[in-house]
PDB file of N, CA and C in Angstrom:
ATOM      1  N   MET P   1     171.759  89.885 251.689  1.00 91.00           N
ATOM      2  CA  MET P   1     172.233  89.230 253.293  1.00 91.00           C
ATOM      3  C   MET P   1     172.939  90.054 253.791  1.00 91.00           C
ATOM      4  N   LYS P   2     173.035  90.639 255.145  1.00 95.00           N
ATOM      5  CA  LYS P   2     174.028  91.186 255.646  1.00 95.00           C
ATOM      6  C   LYS P   2     174.190  90.508 257.129  1.00 95.00           C
ATOM      7  N   ARG P   3     175.107  90.419 257.549  1.00 96.00           N
ATOM      8  CA  ARG P   3     175.539  89.327 258.728  1.00 96.00           C
ATOM      9  C   ARG P   3     176.671  90.466 259.471  1.00 96.00           C
ATOM     10  N   TRP P   4     176.308  90.651 260.529  1.00 97.00           N
ATOM     11  CA  TRP P   4     177.318  91.381 261.646  1.00 97.00           C
ATOM     12  C   TRP P   4     177.663  90.368 263.316  1.00 97.00           C
ATOM     13  N   GLU P   5     178.644  90.203 263.625  1.00 97.00           N
ATOM     14  CA  GLU P   5     179.032  89.627 264.792  1.00 97.00           C
ATOM     15  C   GLU P   5     179.932  90.383 265.819  1.00 97.00           C
ATOM     16  N   ASN P   6     179.303  89.918 266.564  1.00 97.00           N
ATOM     17  CA  ASN P   6     180.113  90.624 268.156  1.00 97.00           C
ATOM     18  C   ASN P   6     180.848  89.403 268.853  1.00 97.00           C
ATOM     19  N   HIS P   7     182.491  89.771 268.913  1.00 95.00           N
ATOM     20  CA  HIS P   7     182.823  88.523 269.507  1.00 95.00           C
ATOM     21  C   HIS P   7     183.296  88.485 270.698  1.00 95.00           C
ATOM     22  N   SER P   8     183.200  89.357 271.554  1.00 96.00           N
ATOM     23  CA  SER P   8     183.315  89.890 272.828  1.00 96.00           C
ATOM     24  C   SER P   8     181.888  89.661 273.437  1.00 96.00           C
ATOM     25  N   LEU P   9     181.045  89.606 272.996  1.00 95.00           N
ATOM     26  CA  LEU P   9     179.244  89.258 273.433  1.00 95.00           C
ATOM     27  C   LEU P   9     179.689  87.764 273.062  1.00 95.00           C
ATOM     28  N   ARG P  10     179.978  87.324 271.791  1.00 96.00           N
ATOM     29  CA  ARG P  10     179.860  86.034 271.143  1.00 96.00           C
ATOM     30  C   ARG P  10     178.274  86.067 270.644  1.00 96.00           C
ATOM     31  N   ARG P  11     177.883  86.940 270.147  1.00 97.00           N
ATOM     32  CA  ARG P  11     176.440  87.215 269.203  1.00 97.00           C
ATOM     33  C   ARG P  11     176.485  87.696 268.099  1.00 97.00           C
ATOM     34  N   TYR P  12     175.331  87.221 267.256  1.00 97.00           N
ATOM     35  CA  TYR P  12     175.285  87.562 265.515  1.00 97.00           C
ATOM     36  C   TYR P  12     174.290  88.363 265.628  1.00 97.00           C
ATOM     37  N   TYR P  13     173.889  89.136 264.263  1.00 97.00           N
ATOM     38  CA  TYR P  13     172.969  89.554 263.905  1.00 97.00           C
ATOM     39  C   TYR P  13     172.904  89.732 261.961  1.00 97.00           C
ATOM     40  N   GLN P  14     171.566  89.146 262.011  1.00 97.00           N
ATOM     41  CA  GLN P  14     171.287  88.708 260.473  1.00 97.00           C
ATOM     42  C   GLN P  14     170.364  89.399 259.714  1.00 97.00           C
ATOM     43  N   VAL P  15     170.753  90.144 258.988  1.00 97.00           N
ATOM     44  CA  VAL P  15     169.098  90.546 257.963  1.00 97.00           C
ATOM     45  C   VAL P  15     168.968  90.462 256.586  1.00 97.00           C
ATOM     46  N   VAL P  16     167.799  90.093 256.247  1.00 97.00           N
ATOM     47  CA  VAL P  16     167.569  89.669 254.893  1.00 97.00           C
ATOM     48  C   VAL P  16     166.319  90.419 254.434  1.00 97.00           C
ATOM     49  N   LEU P  17     166.850  90.720 253.196  1.00 97.00           N
ATOM     50  CA  LEU P  17     165.991  91.174 252.420  1.00 97.00           C
ATOM     51  C   LEU P  17     165.339  90.575 251.453  1.00 97.00           C
ATOM     52  N   GLN P  18     163.969  90.340 251.806  1.00 97.00           N
ATOM     53  CA  GLN P  18     162.904  89.350 250.506  1.00 97.00           C
ATOM     54  C   GLN P  18     162.014  89.358 250.251  1.00 97.00           C
ATOM     55  N   GLN P  19     161.499  88.737 249.171  1.00 97.00           N
ATOM     56  CA  GLN P  19     159.827  88.607 248.615  1.00 97.00           C
ATOM     57  C   GLN P  19     159.357  87.225 249.345  1.00 97.00           C
ATOM     58  N   ASN P  20     158.045  87.499 250.043  1.00 96.00           N
ATOM     59  CA  ASN P  20     157.582  86.254 250.247  1.00 96.00           C
ATOM     60  C   ASN P  20     157.115  85.896 249.448  1.00 96.00           C
ATOM     61  N   LEU P  21     156.051  84.361 249.597  1.00 96.00           N
ATOM     62  CA  LEU P  21     155.290  83.691 248.596  1.00 96.00           C
ATOM     63  C   LEU P  21     154.028  84.400 247.910  1.00 96.00           C
ATOM     64  N   PHE P  22     153.843  85.707 248.367  1.00 96.00           N
ATOM     65  CA  PHE P  22     152.554  86.861 248.058  1.00 96.00           C
ATOM     66  C   PHE P  22     153.432  88.010 247.384  1.00 96.00           C
ATOM     67  N   GLY P  23     154.606  87.590 247.180  1.00 96.00           N
ATOM     68  CA  GLY P  23     155.538  89.051 246.256  1.00 96.00           C
ATOM     69  C   GLY P  23     155.632  90.189 246.868  1.00 96.00           C
ATOM     70  N   GLU P  24     155.407  89.873 248.253  1.00 97.00           N
ATOM     71  CA  GLU P  24     155.395  91.077 249.325  1.00 97.00           C
ATOM     72  C   GLU P  24     156.937  91.154 250.081  1.00 97.00           C
ATOM     73  N   TRP P  25     157.435  92.563 250.282  1.00 98.00           N
ATOM     74  CA  TRP P  25     159.059  92.877 250.525  1.00 98.00           C
ATOM     75  C   TRP P  25     159.029  92.066 251.744  1.00 98.00           C
ATOM     76  N   GLU P  26     160.206  91.888 252.539  1.00 98.00           N
ATOM     77  CA  GLU P  26     159.749  91.600 254.040  1.00 98.00           C
ATOM     78  C   GLU P  26     161.439  91.922 253.947  1.00 98.00           C
ATOM     79  N   LEU P  27     161.575  92.638 255.666  1.00 98.00           N
ATOM     80  CA  LEU P  27     162.881  92.159 255.917  1.00 98.00           C
ATOM     81  C   LEU P  27     163.493  91.449 257.610  1.00 98.00           C
ATOM     82  N   LEU P  28     163.655  90.217 256.971  1.00 98.00           N
ATOM     83  CA  LEU P  28     163.858  89.018 257.840  1.00 98.00           C
ATOM     84  C   LEU P  28     164.956  89.464 258.961  1.00 98.00           C
ATOM     85  N   ARG P  29     164.881  89.267 260.467  1.00 98.00           N
ATOM     86  CA  ARG P  29     165.976  90.087 261.350  1.00 98.00           C
ATOM     87  C   ARG P  29     166.019  88.725 261.814  1.00 98.00           C
ATOM     88  N   MET P  30     167.132  88.363 262.252  1.00 98.00           N
ATOM     89  CA  MET P  30     167.797  87.294 262.909  1.00 98.00           C
ATOM     90  C   MET P  30     169.032  87.342 263.996  1.00 98.00           C
ATOM     91  N   TRP P  31     169.393  86.836 264.984  1.00 98.00           N
ATOM     92  CA  TRP P  31     169.985  87.448 266.183  1.00 98.00           C
ATOM     93  C   TRP P  31     170.168  86.071 266.862  1.00 98.00           C
ATOM     94  N   GLY P  32     171.431  85.582 267.453  1.00 97.00           N
ATOM     95  CA  GLY P  32     171.607  84.674 268.415  1.00 97.00           C
ATOM     96  C   GLY P  32     173.098  84.528 268.928  1.00 97.00           C
ATOM     97  N   SER P  33     173.570  83.612 269.429  1.00 96.00           N
ATOM     98  CA  SER P  33     174.307  83.497 269.992  1.00 96.00           C
ATOM     99  C   SER P  33     175.622  82.673 269.123  1.00 96.00           C
ATOM    100  N   LEU P  34     176.989  83.059 269.107  1.00 96.00           N
ATOM    101  CA  LEU P  34     177.735  82.113 268.251  1.00 96.00           C
ATOM    102  C   LEU P  34     178.227  80.836 268.819  1.00 96.00           C
ATOM    103  N   ASP P  35     177.694  80.492 270.088  1.00 95.00           N
ATOM    104  CA  ASP P  35     177.947  79.454 270.757  1.00 95.00           C
ATOM    105  C   ASP P  35     177.061  78.214 270.963  1.00 95.00           C
ATOM    106  N   HIS P  36     176.012  78.763 270.926  1.00 93.00           N
ATOM    107  CA  HIS P  36     174.616  77.943 270.977  1.00 93.00           C
ATOM    108  C   HIS P  36     173.494  78.074 270.073  1.00 93.00           C
ATOM    109  N   ALA P  37     172.782  77.311 270.161  1.00 90.00           N
ATOM    110  CA  ALA P  37     171.415  77.457 269.083  1.00 90.00           C
ATOM    111  C   ALA P  37     170.421  78.371 269.219  1.00 90.00           C
ATOM    112  N   HIS P  38     170.341  78.744 270.345  1.00 90.00           N
ATOM    113  CA  HIS P  38     169.702  79.932 270.798  1.00 90.00           C
ATOM    114  C   HIS P  38     169.379  81.288 270.091  1.00 90.00           C
ATOM    115  N   GLY P  39     168.363  81.636 269.622  1.00 96.00           N
ATOM    116  CA  GLY P  39     168.358  83.063 269.075  1.00 96.00           C
ATOM    117  C   GLY P  39     166.643  83.368 269.144  1.00 96.00           C
ATOM    118  N   GLY P  40     166.177  84.438 267.875  1.00 97.00           N
ATOM    119  CA  GLY P  40     165.459  84.911 267.775  1.00 97.00           C
ATOM    120  C   GLY P  40     164.984  85.218 266.121  1.00 97.00           C
ATOM    121  N   MET P  41     164.547  85.572 265.820  1.00 98.00           N
ATOM    122  CA  MET P  41     163.519  86.106 264.175  1.00 98.00           C
ATOM    123  C   MET P  41     162.230  87.081 264.191  1.00 98.00           C
ATOM    124  N   LEU P  42     162.742  87.817 263.353  1.00 98.00           N
ATOM    125  CA  LEU P  42     161.471  88.831 263.304  1.00 98.00           C
ATOM    126  C   LEU P  42     161.629  89.138 262.084  1.00 98.00           C
ATOM    127  N   CYS P  43     159.896  89.293 261.452  1.00 97.00           N
ATOM    128  CA  CYS P  43     160.008  89.293 260.192  1.00 97.00           C
ATOM    129  C   CYS P  43     158.998  90.640 259.838  1.00 97.00           C
ATOM    130  N   VAL P  44     159.348  91.692 259.292  1.00 97.00           N
ATOM    131  CA  VAL P  44     159.480  93.277 259.176  1.00 97.00           C
ATOM    132  C   VAL P  44     158.511  93.222 258.121  1.00 97.00           C
ATOM    133  N   PRO P  45     157.550  93.539 257.549  1.00 97.00           N
ATOM    134  CA  PRO P  45     156.785  93.788 256.154  1.00 97.00           C
ATOM    135  C   PRO P  45     157.781  95.235 255.724  1.00 97.00           C
ATOM    136  N   VAL P  46     157.566  95.568 254.613  1.00 98.00           N
ATOM    137  CA  VAL P  46     158.395  97.016 254.034  1.00 98.00           C
ATOM    138  C   VAL P  46     157.509  97.028 252.588  1.00 98.00           C
ATOM    139  N   VAL P  47     157.110  98.052 252.179  1.00 96.00           N
ATOM    140  CA  VAL P  47     156.021  98.275 251.500  1.00 96.00           C
ATOM    141  C   VAL P  47     157.221  97.970 250.015  1.00 96.00           C
ATOM    142  N   CYS P  48     158.500  97.912 249.744  1.00 96.00           N
ATOM    143  CA  CYS P  48     159.011  98.557 248.595  1.00 96.00           C
ATOM    144  C   CYS P  48     160.574  97.886 248.776  1.00 96.00           C
ATOM    145  N   VAL P  49     161.165  97.645 247.598  1.00 96.00           N
ATOM    146  CA  VAL P  49     162.469  97.475 248.077  1.00 96.00           C
ATOM    147  C   VAL P  49     163.268  98.767 248.670  1.00 96.00           C
ATOM    148  N   ALA P  50     163.028 100.050 248.057  1.00 97.00           N
ATOM    149  CA  ALA P  50     163.830 101.103 249.066  1.00 97.00           C
ATOM    150  C   ALA P  50     163.454 101.089 250.155  1.00 97.00           C
ATOM    151  N   GLU P  51     162.635 101.030 250.682  1.00 97.00           N
ATOM    152  CA  GLU P  51     162.117 101.100 252.020  1.00 97.00           C
ATOM    153  C   GLU P  51     162.870 100.175 253.248  1.00 97.00           C
ATOM    154  N   GLY P  52     162.996  98.529 252.141  1.00 97.00           N
ATOM    155  CA  GLY P  52     164.035  97.983 252.822  1.00 97.00           C
ATOM    156  C   GLY P  52     165.178  97.862 253.063  1.00 97.00           C
ATOM    157  N   GLU P  53     166.115  98.799 252.114  1.00 97.00           N
ATOM    158  CA  GLU P  53     167.473  99.026 252.012  1.00 97.00           C
ATOM    159  C   GLU P  53     167.249  99.805 253.101  1.00 97.00           C
ATOM    160  N   LEU P  54     166.562 101.244 253.186  1.00 97.00           N
ATOM    161  CA  LEU P  54     166.283 102.125 254.368  1.00 97.00           C
ATOM    162  C   LEU P  54     166.349 101.620 255.269  1.00 97.00           C
ATOM    163  N   ALA P  55     165.424 100.945 255.298  1.00 97.00           N
ATOM    164  CA  ALA P  55     165.832  99.924 257.007  1.00 97.00           C
ATOM    165  C   ALA P  55     166.772  99.172 257.297  1.00 97.00           C
ATOM    166  N   LEU P  56     167.337  98.281 256.713  1.00 96.00           N
ATOM    167  CA  LEU P  56     168.673  97.816 256.416  1.00 96.00           C
ATOM    168  C   LEU P  56     169.683  98.395 256.640  1.00 96.00           C
ATOM    169  N   SER P  57     169.622  99.362 256.239  1.00 96.00           N
ATOM    170  CA  SER P  57     171.143 100.808 256.330  1.00 96.00           C
ATOM    171  C   SER P  57     170.819 101.395 257.669  1.00 96.00           C
ATOM    172  N   GLU P  58     169.607 101.256 258.531  1.00 97.00           N
ATOM    173  CA  GLU P  58     169.404 101.752 259.522  1.00 97.00           C
ATOM    174  C   GLU P  58     169.940 100.322 261.243  1.00 97.00           C
ATOM    175  N   VAL P  59     169.605  99.150 260.319  1.00 96.00           N
ATOM    176  CA  VAL P  59     169.760  98.645 260.891  1.00 96.00           C
ATOM    177  C   VAL P  59     171.383  97.979 261.308  1.00 96.00           C
ATOM    178  N   ALA P  60     172.147  98.098 259.919  1.00 96.00           N
ATOM    179  CA  ALA P  60     173.351  98.343 259.905  1.00 96.00           C
ATOM    180  C   ALA P  60     174.162  99.498 261.020  1.00 96.00           C
ATOM    181  N   ARG P  61     173.332 100.803 261.054  1.00 97.00           N
ATOM    182  CA  ARG P  61     174.341 101.741 261.773  1.00 97.00           C
ATOM    183  C   ARG P  61     174.131 101.331 263.084  1.00 97.00           C
ATOM    184  N   GLN P  62     172.946 100.797 263.594  1.00 97.00           N
ATOM    185  CA  GLN P  62     172.827 100.196 264.924  1.00 97.00           C
ATOM    186  C   GLN P  62     173.841  99.173 265.574  1.00 97.00           C
ATOM    187  N   ARG P  63     173.725  98.304 264.795  1.00 96.00           N
ATOM    188  CA  ARG P  63     174.578  96.873 265.094  1.00 96.00           C
ATOM    189  C   ARG P  63     176.285  97.238 265.028  1.00 96.00           C
ATOM    190  N   GLU P  64     176.601  98.494 264.073  1.00 96.00           N
ATOM    191  CA  GLU P  64     178.062  98.688 264.333  1.00 96.00           C
ATOM    192  C   GLU P  64     178.296  99.797 265.666  1.00 96.00           C
ATOM    193  N   LYS P  65     177.137 100.589 265.688  1.00 96.00           N
ATOM    194  CA  LYS P  65     177.643 101.463 266.849  1.00 96.00           C
ATOM    195  C   LYS P  65     177.355 100.674 268.074  1.00 96.00           C
ATOM    196  N   ARG P  66     176.763  99.434 268.372  1.00 96.00           N
ATOM    197  CA  ARG P  66     177.096  98.607 269.207  1.00 96.00           C
ATOM    198  C   ARG P  66     178.182  97.326 269.289  1.00 96.00           C
ATOM    199  N   GLY P  67     178.834  97.729 268.519  1.00 96.00           N
ATOM    200  CA  GLY P  67     180.294  97.031 268.200  1.00 96.00           C
ATOM    201  C   GLY P  67     180.334  95.622 267.490  1.00 96.00           C
ATOM    202  N   TYR P  68     179.166  95.606 266.949  1.00 97.00           N
ATOM    203  CA  TYR P  68     178.977  94.408 265.827  1.00 97.00           C
ATOM    204  C   TYR P  68     180.092  94.670 264.600  1.00 97.00           C
ATOM    205  N   VAL P  69     180.820  94.100 264.052  1.00 96.00           N
ATOM    206  CA  VAL P  69     181.281  94.211 263.013  1.00 96.00           C
ATOM    207  C   VAL P  69     181.035  93.204 262.020  1.00 96.00           C
ATOM    208  N   PRO P  70     180.330  93.774 260.515  1.00 95.00           N
ATOM    209  CA  PRO P  70     180.106  92.832 259.298  1.00 95.00           C
ATOM    210  C   PRO P  70     181.057  91.743 258.880  1.00 95.00           C
ATOM    211  N   THR P  71     180.601  90.698 258.450  1.00 93.00           N
ATOM    212  CA  THR P  71     181.136  89.356 258.247  1.00 93.00           C
ATOM    213  C   THR P  71     181.462  89.302 256.764  1.00 93.00           C
ATOM    214  N   THR P  72     182.403  88.369 256.170  1.00 78.00           N
ATOM    215  CA  THR P  72     182.675  88.434 254.905  1.00 78.00           C
ATOM    216  C   THR P  72     181.686  87.266 254.275  1.00 78.00           C
ATOM    217  N   GLU P  73     180.362  87.273 255.734  1.00 68.00           N
ATOM    218  CA  GLU P  73     179.103  86.528 254.835  1.00 68.00           C
ATOM    219  C   GLU P  73     178.362  87.324 254.218  1.00 68.00           C
ATOM    220  N   SER P  74     178.488  88.701 254.547  1.00 57.00           N
ATOM    221  CA  SER P  74     177.536  89.716 253.771  1.00 57.00           C
ATOM    222  C   SER P  74     177.653  89.431 252.610  1.00 57.00           C
ATOM    223  N   THR P  75     175.913  89.776 251.630  1.00 58.00           N
ATOM    224  CA  THR P  75     176.616  90.240 250.559  1.00 58.00           C
ATOM    225  C   THR P  75     175.664  91.256 250.291  1.00 58.00           C
ATOM    226  N   GLY P  76     175.963  92.355 249.108  1.00 56.00           N
ATOM    227  CA  GLY P  76     174.947  93.909 248.719  1.00 56.00           C
ATOM    228  C   GLY P  76     173.790  93.288 248.329  1.00 56.00           C
ATOM    229  N   GLU P  77     173.097  92.255 247.758  1.00 51.00           N
ATOM    230  CA  GLU P  77     172.167  91.837 247.209  1.00 51.00           C
ATOM    231  C   GLU P  77     170.795  91.658 248.047  1.00 51.00           C
ATOM    232  N   PRO P  78     169.911  92.316 247.646  1.00 47.00           N
ATOM    233  CA  PRO P  78     168.500  92.031 248.510  1.00 47.00           C
ATOM    234  C   PRO P  78     167.687  90.448 248.433  1.00 47.00           C
TER     235      PRO P  78
END
């Protein structure tokens, strides 16, 4: 799991690479406000762990480019 926060915008973004009940890999993307319960979620299917890790690193690049910083809740495990 990876999590980023943008304190000036009071927003967070979180990504989890996981297998679903059918054994298929998916990238679960979640975002929302640090102050309210409103947010969104998107489940993106990926072919394999390697593709998921590549997609996760692209998300990390985009988030950090937009001013988000990684939190201590982030782990390196898929």
